[in-house]
C-alpha positions as a LaTeX table, in Angstrom:
\begin{tabular}{lrrr}
\hline
Residue & $x$ (\AA) & $y$ (\AA) & $z$ (\AA) \\
\hline
Met1 & 118.98 & 86.23 & 106.15 \\
Ile2 & 116.00 & 86.89 & 103.90 \\
Arg3 & 116.91 & 87.56 & 100.29 \\
Lys4 & 114.71 & 89.35 & 97.78 \\
Ala5 & 114.55 & 89.22 & 94.02 \\
Thr6 & 112.28 & 91.48 & 91.99 \\
Ile7 & 110.86 & 90.85 & 88.55 \\
Asn8 & 108.72 & 93.17 & 86.50 \\
Phe9 & 105.63 & 92.51 & 84.46 \\
Lys10 & 106.67 & 94.51 & 81.41 \\
Phe11 & 105.88 & 91.52 & 79.19 \\
Ala12 & 102.23 & 91.34 & 80.31 \\
Asn13 & 99.68 & 93.01 & 78.07 \\
Thr14 & 98.13 & 96.34 & 79.03 \\
Cys15 & 94.76 & 94.80 & 79.93 \\
Lys16 & 96.40 & 92.57 & 82.56 \\
Leu17 & 98.44 & 95.46 & 83.93 \\
Glu18 & 95.31 & 97.64 & 84.23 \\
Lys19 & 93.57 & 94.77 & 86.03 \\
Ile20 & 96.46 & 94.52 & 88.52 \\
Lys21 & 96.26 & 98.27 & 89.13 \\
Glu22 & 92.50 & 98.02 & 89.71 \\
Ile23 & 92.95 & 95.13 & 92.16 \\
Ala24 & 95.76 & 96.96 & 93.99 \\
Lys25 & 93.63 & 100.10 & 94.33 \\
Glu26 & 90.72 & 98.15 & 95.83 \\
His27 & 93.13 & 96.24 & 98.08 \\
Gln28 & 94.62 & 99.53 & 99.30 \\
Lys29 & 91.14 & 100.84 & 100.11 \\
Ile30 & 90.31 & 97.69 & 102.11 \\
Val31 & 93.63 & 97.78 & 104.01 \\
Asn32 & 92.98 & 101.40 & 105.01 \\
Phe33 & 89.48 & 100.44 & 106.17 \\
Phe34 & 90.89 & 97.66 & 108.37 \\
Ile35 & 93.60 & 99.97 & 109.73 \\
Gly36 & 90.90 & 102.42 & 110.78 \\
Thr37 & 88.83 & 99.66 & 112.37 \\
Leu38 & 91.79 & 98.18 & 114.25 \\
Trp39 & 92.89 & 101.62 & 115.45 \\
Glu40 & 89.39 & 102.46 & 116.76 \\
Gln41 & 89.05 & 99.10 & 118.52 \\
Lys42 & 92.62 & 99.38 & 119.88 \\
Gln43 & 93.36 & 95.88 & 118.63 \\
Phe44 & 97.14 & 95.80 & 118.40 \\
Ser45 & 97.87 & 92.12 & 118.98 \\
Gly46 & 96.95 & 88.75 & 117.55 \\
Asn47 & 97.60 & 87.06 & 114.25 \\
Phe48 & 94.33 & 87.56 & 112.41 \\
Ile49 & 91.09 & 89.54 & 112.42 \\
Lys50 & 87.89 & 87.63 & 113.07 \\
Asp51 & 85.44 & 89.93 & 111.28 \\
Thr52 & 86.56 & 90.70 & 107.74 \\
Ser53 & 83.17 & 91.73 & 106.41 \\
Val54 & 83.47 & 94.85 & 104.28 \\
Asp55 & 81.65 & 95.94 & 101.14 \\
Ser56 & 83.98 & 95.08 & 98.27 \\
Trp57 & 84.11 & 92.95 & 95.15 \\
Leu58 & 87.28 & 91.24 & 96.42 \\
Ser59 & 86.97 & 87.63 & 97.56 \\
Ala60 & 86.76 & 86.69 & 101.23 \\
Arg61 & 90.30 & 85.29 & 101.03 \\
Met62 & 91.60 & 88.54 & 99.61 \\
Lys63 & 89.83 & 90.51 & 102.34 \\
Gln64 & 91.43 & 88.21 & 104.90 \\
Ala65 & 94.88 & 88.85 & 103.39 \\
Ala66 & 94.22 & 92.61 & 103.44 \\
Ala67 & 93.16 & 92.39 & 107.10 \\
Lys68 & 96.34 & 90.49 & 107.96 \\
Gln69 & 98.43 & 93.11 & 106.17 \\
Ala70 & 96.57 & 95.90 & 108.03 \\
Leu71 & 97.20 & 94.17 & 111.36 \\
Ser72 & 100.93 & 93.97 & 110.68 \\
Ile73 & 100.98 & 97.67 & 109.72 \\
Val74 & 99.18 & 98.64 & 112.94 \\
Lys75 & 101.47 & 96.41 & 115.04 \\
Ser76 & 104.59 & 98.00 & 113.55 \\
Gln77 & 103.19 & 101.49 & 114.12 \\
Arg78 & 102.67 & 100.77 & 117.80 \\
Lys79 & 106.40 & 100.06 & 118.19 \\
Lys80 & 107.32 & 103.60 & 117.12 \\
Lys81 & 107.79 & 106.50 & 119.53 \\
Lys82 & 105.09 & 108.64 & 117.91 \\
Lys83 & 102.01 & 106.49 & 117.92 \\
His84 & 99.49 & 107.80 & 115.43 \\
Lys85 & 97.10 & 106.09 & 113.06 \\
Pro86 & 98.99 & 104.87 & 109.99 \\
Val87 & 97.80 & 105.43 & 106.43 \\
Phe88 & 98.51 & 102.86 & 103.73 \\
Asn89 & 99.52 & 104.93 & 100.68 \\
Arg90 & 101.37 & 102.49 & 98.46 \\
Pro91 & 99.51 & 99.98 & 96.30 \\
Val92 & 101.31 & 96.88 & 97.60 \\
Met93 & 99.70 & 93.46 & 97.98 \\
Glu94 & 101.24 & 90.70 & 100.05 \\
Leu95 & 99.87 & 87.47 & 98.60 \\
Asp96 & 100.47 & 83.96 & 99.88 \\
Ser97 & 100.14 & 80.59 & 98.17 \\
Arg98 & 96.34 & 80.83 & 98.13 \\
Phe99 & 96.55 & 83.56 & 95.49 \\
Ala100 & 99.82 & 83.15 & 93.63 \\
Asp101 & 101.15 & 80.10 & 91.83 \\
Ile102 & 104.70 & 80.40 & 90.53 \\
Ala103 & 105.57 & 78.25 & 87.53 \\
Arg104 & 108.91 & 78.03 & 85.75 \\
Asp105 & 108.97 & 77.45 & 82.02 \\
Val106 & 111.58 & 77.00 & 79.32 \\
Asn107 & 109.68 & 78.66 & 76.48 \\
Ser108 & 109.72 & 82.35 & 75.67 \\
Phe109 & 109.19 & 83.36 & 79.32 \\
Asp110 & 111.19 & 81.95 & 82.24 \\
Ile111 & 108.55 & 82.43 & 84.89 \\
Trp112 & 104.77 & 82.66 & 85.02 \\
Ile113 & 102.77 & 83.94 & 87.97 \\
Lys114 & 99.17 & 82.83 & 88.09 \\
Leu115 & 96.94 & 84.97 & 90.30 \\
Ser116 & 93.59 & 83.53 & 91.34 \\
Ser117 & 91.00 & 83.72 & 94.16 \\
Ile118 & 90.99 & 87.49 & 93.85 \\
Gly119 & 87.31 & 88.15 & 93.28 \\
Asn120 & 84.87 & 88.53 & 90.37 \\
Lys121 & 86.29 & 85.27 & 88.97 \\
Ile122 & 89.50 & 87.04 & 87.96 \\
Lys123 & 92.44 & 84.85 & 87.00 \\
Leu124 & 95.61 & 86.38 & 85.64 \\
Asn125 & 98.60 & 84.64 & 84.07 \\
Leu126 & 101.51 & 87.07 & 84.16 \\
Pro127 & 104.67 & 86.30 & 82.16 \\
Ser128 & 108.12 & 87.55 & 83.09 \\
Gln129 & 111.81 & 86.91 & 82.66 \\
Lys130 & 114.28 & 86.02 & 85.39 \\
His131 & 117.46 & 88.07 & 85.55 \\
Ile132 & 121.06 & 87.58 & 86.64 \\
His133 & 120.44 & 88.29 & 90.34 \\
Phe134 & 117.46 & 85.91 & 90.44 \\
Asn135 & 119.40 & 83.13 & 88.69 \\
Thr136 & 122.44 & 83.65 & 90.94 \\
Leu137 & 120.30 & 83.26 & 94.05 \\
Leu138 & 118.67 & 80.10 & 92.66 \\
Asn139 & 122.05 & 78.60 & 91.72 \\
Asn140 & 123.38 & 79.28 & 95.23 \\
Gly141 & 120.65 & 77.18 & 96.86 \\
Trp142 & 118.08 & 79.90 & 97.54 \\
Thr143 & 114.57 & 78.55 & 97.91 \\
Val144 & 111.71 & 80.76 & 96.80 \\
Lys145 & 108.92 & 81.13 & 99.35 \\
Lys146 & 105.38 & 80.53 & 98.21 \\
Ser147 & 104.30 & 84.10 & 98.94 \\
Ile148 & 105.00 & 87.18 & 96.86 \\
Arg149 & 104.57 & 90.92 & 97.14 \\
Ile150 & 103.07 & 92.72 & 94.16 \\
Arg151 & 103.89 & 96.42 & 93.87 \\
Val152 & 102.39 & 98.98 & 91.53 \\
Ser153 & 104.27 & 102.18 & 90.75 \\
Glu154 & 104.40 & 104.79 & 87.99 \\
Asp155 & 107.11 & 102.73 & 86.29 \\
Gly156 & 105.04 & 99.55 & 86.14 \\
Cys157 & 104.07 & 96.48 & 88.14 \\
Tyr158 & 106.60 & 94.35 & 90.01 \\
Ala159 & 106.67 & 91.11 & 91.99 \\
Asp160 & 109.05 & 90.60 & 94.90 \\
Phe161 & 110.12 & 87.05 & 95.72 \\
Phe162 & 111.53 & 86.12 & 99.13 \\
\hline
\end{tabular}
């Protein structure tokens, strides 16, 4: 069974939060571009997209991650009864170990997430606090995967650990 723990970035300063929102917006635009391309080419199988060239300031790695996310969205849409082109509306980024480094600390913040390889030489160190659910899972032998999902909503920015 896959467990999930969510932390929020309410302790990060507003400049970092605005930067995350900007990155998520560009990522959403790129994912929708790849969804359109995959839908036109009728490419509904495979594990990755060969051509990830698109005009964006995001890094090639980030474009590759967006293409992989778009492919999984298109694959899941094809399993539904009504098969129509999906639209990616939520600013959600699925980032693997190439982008996110998770560090635990004992100082004022329990956990730090370092985002890198995003594009435009952007590196973000995001502080946060673990909570009871997160600590309970860790104490029960739960191992945190090296990938995270970053979500942006009206309430703020969140990271999901699996």
